[in-house]
mmCIF file of C-alpha atoms and ligand atoms in Angstrom:
data_model
loop_
_atom_site.group_PDB
_atom_site.id
_atom_site.type_symbol
_atom_site.label_atom_id
_atom_site.label_comp_id
_atom_site.label_asym_id
_atom_site.label_seq_id
_atom_site.Cartn_x
_atom_site.Cartn_y
_atom_site.Cartn_z
ATOM 1 C CA MET A 227 0.274 -0.016 0.004
ATOM 2 C CA ARG A 228 1.526 3.436 -0.849
ATOM 3 C CA LYS A 229 1.676 5.960 1.683
ATOM 4 C CA LYS A 230 -0.830 8.760 2.353
ATOM 5 C CA ILE A 231 1.117 12.252 2.880
ATOM 6 C CA VAL A 232 0.062 15.547 3.726
ATOM 7 C CA ALA A 233 3.007 18.183 3.665
ATOM 8 C CA GLY A 234 3.004 21.638 4.053
ATOM 9 C CA ASN A 235 5.276 23.999 2.232
ATOM 10 C CA TRP A 236 5.308 26.995 4.022
ATOM 11 C CA LYS A 237 7.830 28.784 1.121
ATOM 12 C CA MET A 238 9.570 31.697 2.085
ATOM 13 C CA ASN A 239 6.974 32.591 5.199
ATOM 14 C CA THR A 240 7.147 32.679 8.660
ATOM 15 C CA THR A 241 10.141 34.365 10.963
ATOM 16 C CA VAL A 242 11.889 31.799 13.276
ATOM 17 C CA PRO A 243 9.885 32.533 16.399
ATOM 18 C CA GLU A 244 6.629 32.347 13.812
ATOM 19 C CA GLY A 245 7.738 29.240 12.500
ATOM 20 C CA ILE A 246 8.401 27.356 16.002
ATOM 21 C CA ALA A 247 5.166 28.335 17.352
ATOM 22 C CA LEU A 248 3.265 27.176 13.771
ATOM 23 C CA ALA A 249 5.393 23.651 14.005
ATOM 24 C CA LYS A 250 4.215 23.337 17.772
ATOM 25 C CA ALA A 251 0.762 23.958 16.943
ATOM 26 C CA VAL A 252 0.884 21.433 13.784
ATOM 27 C CA ALA A 253 2.458 18.800 16.310
ATOM 28 C CA GLU A 254 0.407 19.352 18.789
ATOM 29 C CA LYS A 255 -2.363 18.707 16.730
ATOM 30 C CA ALA A 256 -1.191 16.103 14.646
ATOM 31 C CA ALA A 257 -2.071 13.321 16.867
ATOM 32 C CA GLN A 258 -5.674 13.568 16.050
ATOM 33 C CA THR A 259 -5.210 12.889 12.450
ATOM 34 C CA PRO A 260 -5.884 9.354 10.892
ATOM 35 C CA GLU A 261 -3.210 7.111 11.281
ATOM 36 C CA LYS A 262 -3.001 6.366 7.551
ATOM 37 C CA VAL A 263 -1.406 9.512 7.233
ATOM 38 C CA ASP A 264 1.896 11.174 7.174
ATOM 39 C CA LEU A 265 2.388 14.550 7.812
ATOM 40 C CA ILE A 266 5.455 16.545 6.506
ATOM 41 C CA VAL A 267 6.501 20.481 7.147
ATOM 42 C CA ALA A 268 8.980 21.819 4.687
ATOM 43 C CA ALA A 269 10.000 25.072 6.267
ATOM 44 C CA PRO A 270 13.074 27.571 5.408
ATOM 45 C CA PHE A 271 16.531 26.525 5.670
ATOM 46 C CA THR A 272 17.060 28.491 8.826
ATOM 47 C CA HIS A 273 14.365 27.189 10.712
ATOM 48 C CA LEU A 274 15.426 23.445 10.106
ATOM 49 C CA ALA A 275 17.788 22.977 13.105
ATOM 50 C CA LEU A 276 15.149 24.519 15.486
ATOM 51 C CA LEU A 277 12.070 22.722 14.077
ATOM 52 C CA ALA A 278 13.276 19.401 14.365
ATOM 53 C CA PRO A 279 13.558 18.982 18.533
ATOM 54 C CA VAL A 280 10.220 20.637 18.362
ATOM 55 C CA LEU A 281 8.622 18.104 15.998
ATOM 56 C CA GLU A 282 10.592 15.046 17.787
ATOM 57 C CA GLY A 283 7.985 12.589 19.440
ATOM 58 C CA SER A 284 5.485 13.669 16.750
ATOM 59 C CA LYS A 285 4.123 12.163 13.576
ATOM 60 C CA VAL A 286 5.324 15.249 11.673
ATOM 61 C CA GLN A 287 8.485 14.842 9.530
ATOM 62 C CA LEU A 288 10.647 17.606 8.473
ATOM 63 C CA SER A 289 11.505 18.508 5.041
ATOM 64 C CA ALA A 290 13.915 21.441 3.195
ATOM 65 C CA GLN A 291 12.347 22.930 0.259
ATOM 66 C CA ASN A 292 15.561 22.684 -2.070
ATOM 67 C CA CYS A 293 19.088 21.794 -1.921
ATOM 68 C CA ALA A 294 22.129 22.721 -3.704
ATOM 69 C CA ASP A 295 23.659 20.688 -6.353
ATOM 70 C CA HIS A 296 27.245 20.094 -5.351
ATOM 71 C CA THR A 297 28.111 18.656 -1.939
ATOM 72 C CA SER A 298 30.506 21.345 -0.686
ATOM 73 C CA GLY A 299 33.398 23.779 -1.348
ATOM 74 C CA ALA A 300 33.173 27.386 -2.955
ATOM 75 C CA TYR A 301 29.293 28.041 -3.413
ATOM 76 C CA THR A 302 28.452 31.128 -1.644
ATOM 77 C CA GLY A 303 24.889 30.811 -0.618
ATOM 78 C CA GLU A 304 23.869 27.506 -1.409
ATOM 79 C CA VAL A 305 22.909 24.645 0.964
ATOM 80 C CA SER A 306 24.421 20.881 0.724
ATOM 81 C CA VAL A 307 22.581 18.106 1.160
ATOM 82 C CA ASP A 308 24.817 16.662 4.154
ATOM 83 C CA MET A 309 24.180 20.280 5.877
ATOM 84 C CA LEU A 310 20.331 19.263 5.796
ATOM 85 C CA LYS A 311 20.784 15.706 7.076
ATOM 86 C CA SER A 312 22.744 17.107 10.118
ATOM 87 C CA THR A 313 19.992 19.749 11.105
ATOM 88 C CA GLY A 314 17.549 16.444 11.643
ATOM 89 C CA CYS A 315 15.717 16.965 8.545
ATOM 90 C CA THR A 316 14.415 13.996 6.296
ATOM 91 C CA TRP A 317 12.864 15.161 3.306
ATOM 92 C CA THR A 318 13.463 17.806 0.404
ATOM 93 C CA ILE A 319 11.039 19.038 -1.914
ATOM 94 C CA LEU A 320 13.000 19.237 -5.107
ATOM 95 C CA GLY A 321 11.856 21.194 -8.600
ATOM 96 C CA HIS A 322 9.085 23.350 -7.182
ATOM 97 C CA SER A 323 7.319 25.568 -10.461
ATOM 98 C CA GLU A 324 8.792 28.499 -8.184
ATOM 99 C CA ARG A 325 12.232 27.219 -8.219
ATOM 100 C CA ARG A 326 12.137 26.464 -11.943
ATOM 101 C CA GLN A 327 10.464 29.759 -13.222
ATOM 102 C CA TYR A 328 12.806 32.234 -10.993
ATOM 103 C CA TYR A 329 15.841 30.270 -10.151
ATOM 104 C CA GLY A 330 16.314 28.698 -13.939
ATOM 105 C CA GLU A 331 15.897 25.115 -12.169
ATOM 106 C CA THR A 332 16.525 22.946 -14.926
ATOM 107 C CA ASP A 333 15.651 18.805 -14.830
ATOM 108 C CA GLU A 334 19.561 18.192 -15.542
ATOM 109 C CA LYS A 335 20.241 19.892 -12.235
ATOM 110 C CA LEU A 336 17.085 18.211 -10.801
ATOM 111 C CA VAL A 337 18.808 14.670 -11.680
ATOM 112 C CA GLU A 338 22.237 15.893 -9.873
ATOM 113 C CA LYS A 339 19.881 17.267 -6.657
ATOM 114 C CA THR A 340 17.885 14.045 -6.819
ATOM 115 C CA ARG A 341 20.935 11.853 -6.966
ATOM 116 C CA LEU A 342 22.534 13.805 -3.666
ATOM 117 C CA ALA A 343 19.707 13.879 -1.954
ATOM 118 C CA LEU A 344 19.282 9.796 -2.080
ATOM 119 C CA GLU A 345 22.592 9.077 -1.172
ATOM 120 C CA ALA A 346 22.490 11.523 1.913
ATOM 121 C CA GLY A 347 19.641 9.632 3.110
ATOM 122 C CA LEU A 348 16.831 11.980 2.382
ATOM 123 C CA ASP A 349 13.896 11.175 0.410
ATOM 124 C CA VAL A 350 12.878 13.717 -2.189
ATOM 125 C CA ILE A 351 9.297 15.016 -2.836
ATOM 126 C CA LEU A 352 9.738 15.955 -7.013
ATOM 127 C CA CYS A 353 7.314 18.569 -8.166
ATOM 128 C CA VAL A 354 6.155 18.613 -11.680
ATOM 129 C CA GLY A 355 3.191 20.281 -13.505
ATOM 130 C CA GLU A 356 2.266 22.566 -16.877
ATOM 131 C CA ASN A 357 1.799 26.498 -16.761
ATOM 132 C CA LEU A 358 -1.462 27.941 -17.969
ATOM 133 C CA SER A 359 -0.248 28.081 -21.375
ATOM 134 C CA GLU A 360 0.717 24.563 -21.745
ATOM 135 C CA ARG A 361 -2.477 23.795 -20.228
ATOM 136 C CA GLU A 362 -4.612 26.168 -22.754
ATOM 137 C CA ALA A 363 -2.398 24.653 -25.684
ATOM 138 C CA GLY A 364 -3.513 21.463 -24.857
ATOM 139 C CA GLU A 365 0.055 20.045 -23.942
ATOM 140 C CA HIS A 366 -0.228 18.809 -20.202
ATOM 141 C CA PHE A 367 -0.022 15.445 -20.430
ATOM 142 C CA HIS A 368 2.973 15.639 -22.370
ATOM 143 C CA VAL A 369 5.103 18.362 -20.320
ATOM 144 C CA VAL A 370 4.074 16.459 -17.388
ATOM 145 C CA THR A 371 5.583 13.169 -19.021
ATOM 146 C CA ASP A 372 8.315 14.699 -19.976
ATOM 147 C CA GLN A 373 9.397 16.333 -16.704
ATOM 148 C CA ILE A 374 8.980 12.709 -15.158
ATOM 149 C CA SER A 375 10.752 10.771 -17.646
ATOM 150 C CA SER A 376 13.702 13.713 -18.079
ATOM 151 C CA VAL A 377 14.320 13.115 -14.095
ATOM 152 C CA LEU A 378 13.107 9.867 -12.630
ATOM 153 C CA PHE A 379 14.198 7.651 -15.200
ATOM 154 C CA HIS A 380 17.989 8.443 -14.068
ATOM 155 C CA PHE A 381 17.209 6.163 -10.949
ATOM 156 C CA SER A 382 16.494 2.517 -10.042
ATOM 157 C CA ALA A 383 13.266 1.182 -8.746
ATOM 158 C CA GLU A 384 14.884 0.542 -5.096
ATOM 159 C CA GLN A 385 15.506 4.427 -5.492
ATOM 160 C CA MET A 386 11.697 5.415 -6.575
ATOM 161 C CA LYS A 387 10.889 4.018 -2.681
ATOM 162 C CA HIS A 388 12.488 7.298 -1.339
ATOM 163 C CA ILE A 389 10.904 9.669 -3.837
ATOM 164 C CA VAL A 390 7.469 10.791 -3.964
ATOM 165 C CA VAL A 391 6.020 12.894 -6.926
ATOM 166 C CA ALA A 392 3.733 16.151 -6.370
ATOM 167 C CA TYR A 393 1.595 17.308 -9.515
ATOM 168 C CA GLU A 394 1.068 21.263 -9.024
ATOM 169 C CA PRO A 395 -0.364 22.746 -12.142
ATOM 170 C CA VAL A 396 1.263 26.028 -11.942
ATOM 171 C CA TRP A 397 -2.107 27.793 -12.870
ATOM 172 C CA ALA A 398 -3.228 26.621 -9.773
ATOM 173 C CA ILE A 399 -0.294 27.732 -7.329
ATOM 174 C CA GLY A 400 -1.502 30.646 -5.036
ATOM 175 C CA THR A 401 -4.248 31.341 -7.656
ATOM 176 C CA GLY A 402 -7.380 30.110 -5.512
ATOM 177 C CA LYS A 403 -8.080 28.141 -8.958
ATOM 178 C CA THR A 404 -7.829 24.334 -7.845
ATOM 179 C CA ALA A 405 -7.443 22.338 -10.474
ATOM 180 C CA THR A 406 -11.050 20.191 -10.512
ATOM 181 C CA ALA A 407 -10.450 16.645 -9.138
ATOM 182 C CA GLN A 408 -11.038 15.288 -12.650
ATOM 183 C CA GLN A 409 -8.223 17.123 -14.112
ATOM 184 C CA ALA A 410 -5.711 16.353 -11.005
ATOM 185 C CA GLU A 411 -6.937 12.773 -11.508
ATOM 186 C CA GLU A 412 -5.947 12.355 -15.107
ATOM 187 C CA ILE A 413 -2.870 13.670 -15.049
ATOM 188 C CA HIS A 414 -2.085 11.632 -11.807
ATOM 189 C CA ALA A 415 -2.982 8.047 -13.794
ATOM 190 C CA CYS A 416 -0.988 9.753 -16.420
ATOM 191 C CA ILE A 417 2.185 10.122 -14.141
ATOM 192 C CA ARG A 418 1.366 6.292 -12.768
ATOM 193 C CA GLU A 419 0.941 5.153 -15.983
ATOM 194 C CA VAL A 420 4.483 6.922 -17.508
ATOM 195 C CA LEU A 421 6.172 5.238 -14.690
ATOM 196 C CA GLY A 422 4.761 2.133 -15.315
ATOM 197 C CA SER A 423 5.704 2.134 -18.608
ATOM 198 C CA HIS A 424 9.876 2.465 -16.964
ATOM 199 C CA PHE A 425 9.405 0.722 -13.779
ATOM 200 C CA GLY A 426 7.281 -1.531 -13.938
ATOM 201 C CA LEU A 427 3.555 -2.226 -12.472
ATOM 202 C CA GLN A 428 4.869 -2.537 -9.347
ATOM 203 C CA VAL A 429 6.768 0.557 -8.573
ATOM 204 C CA ALA A 430 3.878 2.703 -10.153
ATOM 205 C CA GLU A 431 1.484 1.235 -7.828
ATOM 206 C CA ASP A 432 3.787 1.941 -4.640
ATOM 207 C CA THR A 433 4.686 5.780 -5.737
ATOM 208 C CA THR A 434 2.758 8.314 -4.078
ATOM 209 C CA ILE A 435 1.432 10.912 -6.048
ATOM 210 C CA LEU A 436 0.054 14.235 -4.180
ATOM 211 C CA TYR A 437 -1.390 16.805 -5.837
ATOM 212 C CA GLY A 438 -0.672 20.746 -4.977
ATOM 213 C CA GLY A 439 -2.265 24.048 -5.848
ATOM 214 C CA SER A 440 -4.919 25.625 -3.882
ATOM 215 C CA CYS A 441 -5.906 22.699 -2.103
ATOM 216 C CA LYS A 442 -7.588 23.632 1.138
ATOM 217 C CA PRO A 443 -9.834 22.068 3.689
ATOM 218 C CA SER A 444 -13.197 22.703 1.644
ATOM 219 C CA ASN A 445 -11.705 20.710 -1.128
ATOM 220 C CA ALA A 446 -9.425 18.322 0.009
ATOM 221 C CA ALA A 447 -11.770 15.158 0.356
ATOM 222 C CA GLU A 448 -12.693 15.644 -3.167
ATOM 223 C CA LEU A 449 -9.237 15.313 -4.129
ATOM 224 C CA PHE A 450 -8.368 12.488 -2.173
ATOM 225 C CA ALA A 451 -11.042 10.216 -2.946
ATOM 226 C CA GLN A 452 -9.440 10.028 -6.165
ATOM 227 C CA LYS A 453 -8.224 6.838 -6.905
ATOM 228 C CA ASP A 454 -4.513 8.327 -8.081
ATOM 229 C CA ILE A 455 -4.631 11.231 -5.566
ATOM 230 C CA ASP A 456 -2.394 9.895 -2.365
ATOM 231 C CA GLY A 457 -2.604 13.362 -0.474
ATOM 232 C CA GLY A 458 -1.146 16.799 -0.821
ATOM 233 C CA LEU A 459 1.395 19.568 -1.001
ATOM 234 C CA ILE A 460 -0.328 22.395 0.773
ATOM 235 C CA GLY A 461 1.099 25.895 0.310
ATOM 236 C CA GLY A 462 -1.370 29.152 1.683
ATOM 237 C CA ALA A 463 -3.484 26.841 3.735
ATOM 238 C CA SER A 464 -0.281 24.973 5.285
ATOM 239 C CA LEU A 465 0.594 28.434 7.377
ATOM 240 C CA LYS A 466 -2.259 28.374 9.562
ATOM 241 C CA ALA A 467 -1.998 24.773 11.902
ATOM 242 C CA ASP A 468 -5.649 24.583 12.141
ATOM 243 C CA ASP A 469 -6.548 24.386 8.303
ATOM 244 C CA PHE A 470 -3.582 22.098 7.524
ATOM 245 C CA ILE A 471 -4.860 19.462 10.180
ATOM 246 C CA ALA A 472 -8.420 19.947 8.652
ATOM 247 C CA ILE A 473 -6.547 19.103 5.335
ATOM 248 C CA ALA A 474 -5.123 15.824 6.866
ATOM 249 C CA MET A 475 -8.565 15.025 8.543
ATOM 250 C CA ALA A 476 -10.143 14.892 5.052
ATOM 251 C CA TRP A 477 -8.550 11.443 4.951
ATOM 252 C CA GLN A 478 -11.066 10.189 7.466
ATOM 253 C CA SER A 479 -13.565 10.413 5.501
ATOM 254 C CA VAL A 480 -12.112 9.077 2.561
HETATM 255 P P1 13P B 717 -0.876 27.075 -3.185
HETATM 256 O O1 13P B 717 -1.615 25.835 -1.811
HETATM 257 O O2 13P B 717 -0.711 28.285 -2.045
HETATM 258 O O3 13P B 717 -1.896 27.006 -3.778
HETATM 259 O O4 13P B 717 0.492 26.695 -3.461
HETATM 260 C C1 13P B 717 0.522 25.157 -3.470
HETATM 261 C C2 13P B 717 2.005 24.792 -3.238
HETATM 262 O O5 13P B 717 3.089 25.784 -4.553
HETATM 263 C C3 13P B 717 2.677 23.767 -2.688
HETATM 264 O O6 13P B 717 4.111 23.642 -2.816
#
């Protein structure tokens, strides 16, 4: 059975004290959430070492939002996978559309970052998704298939056990415009098919695929009820502990 996950991507939000307070609130309420759901919070680099002890003993796992594409050395401003690991975090998000769009993150770089993260023992949430013009041109299946194959086909079936995919249509991120459950499901099914064509049925069945883009307490249950949607990657709504927990609670009715 593949894992059900609700992950919060805090992006560039919260000061350190605000982040600690938010993590404490999430950790306290996490115990109410259905046992089958794993919870993850992806906090800014500056927060990670301080959040690890706050989350310890709760079911909430800690993630970074990015990592460097080199192991160490003269790369001013970058944060390596070993540094991340030493904070106590166990995951990193990679390839978020905001990084692809604003920071020139290419599929080639993502192959390297994913490789380094896995070698360091971090699990990876790899984000994919089409932008509005690609959706309007009917290219969404093609774009997502290409993003999946360009990065993930460099890895083994064994390594896929440590990789979660997040489908985030760029036009639905922070816009209040959610993909309909059907629009999300058809891409998730396509991603599973692409994984199956390369890695075989078992890997396709075992890979957790999250939906992200204006996911909130009011639409989470409908999205999570889809056969190929295994949870959510939550932006705005993860900044309020009650909303984030309410999204995790949506699994109760599914
Ligand atoms: P929103 O939930 O704010 O639309 O953001 C989604 C996202 O980008 C999560 O990584």
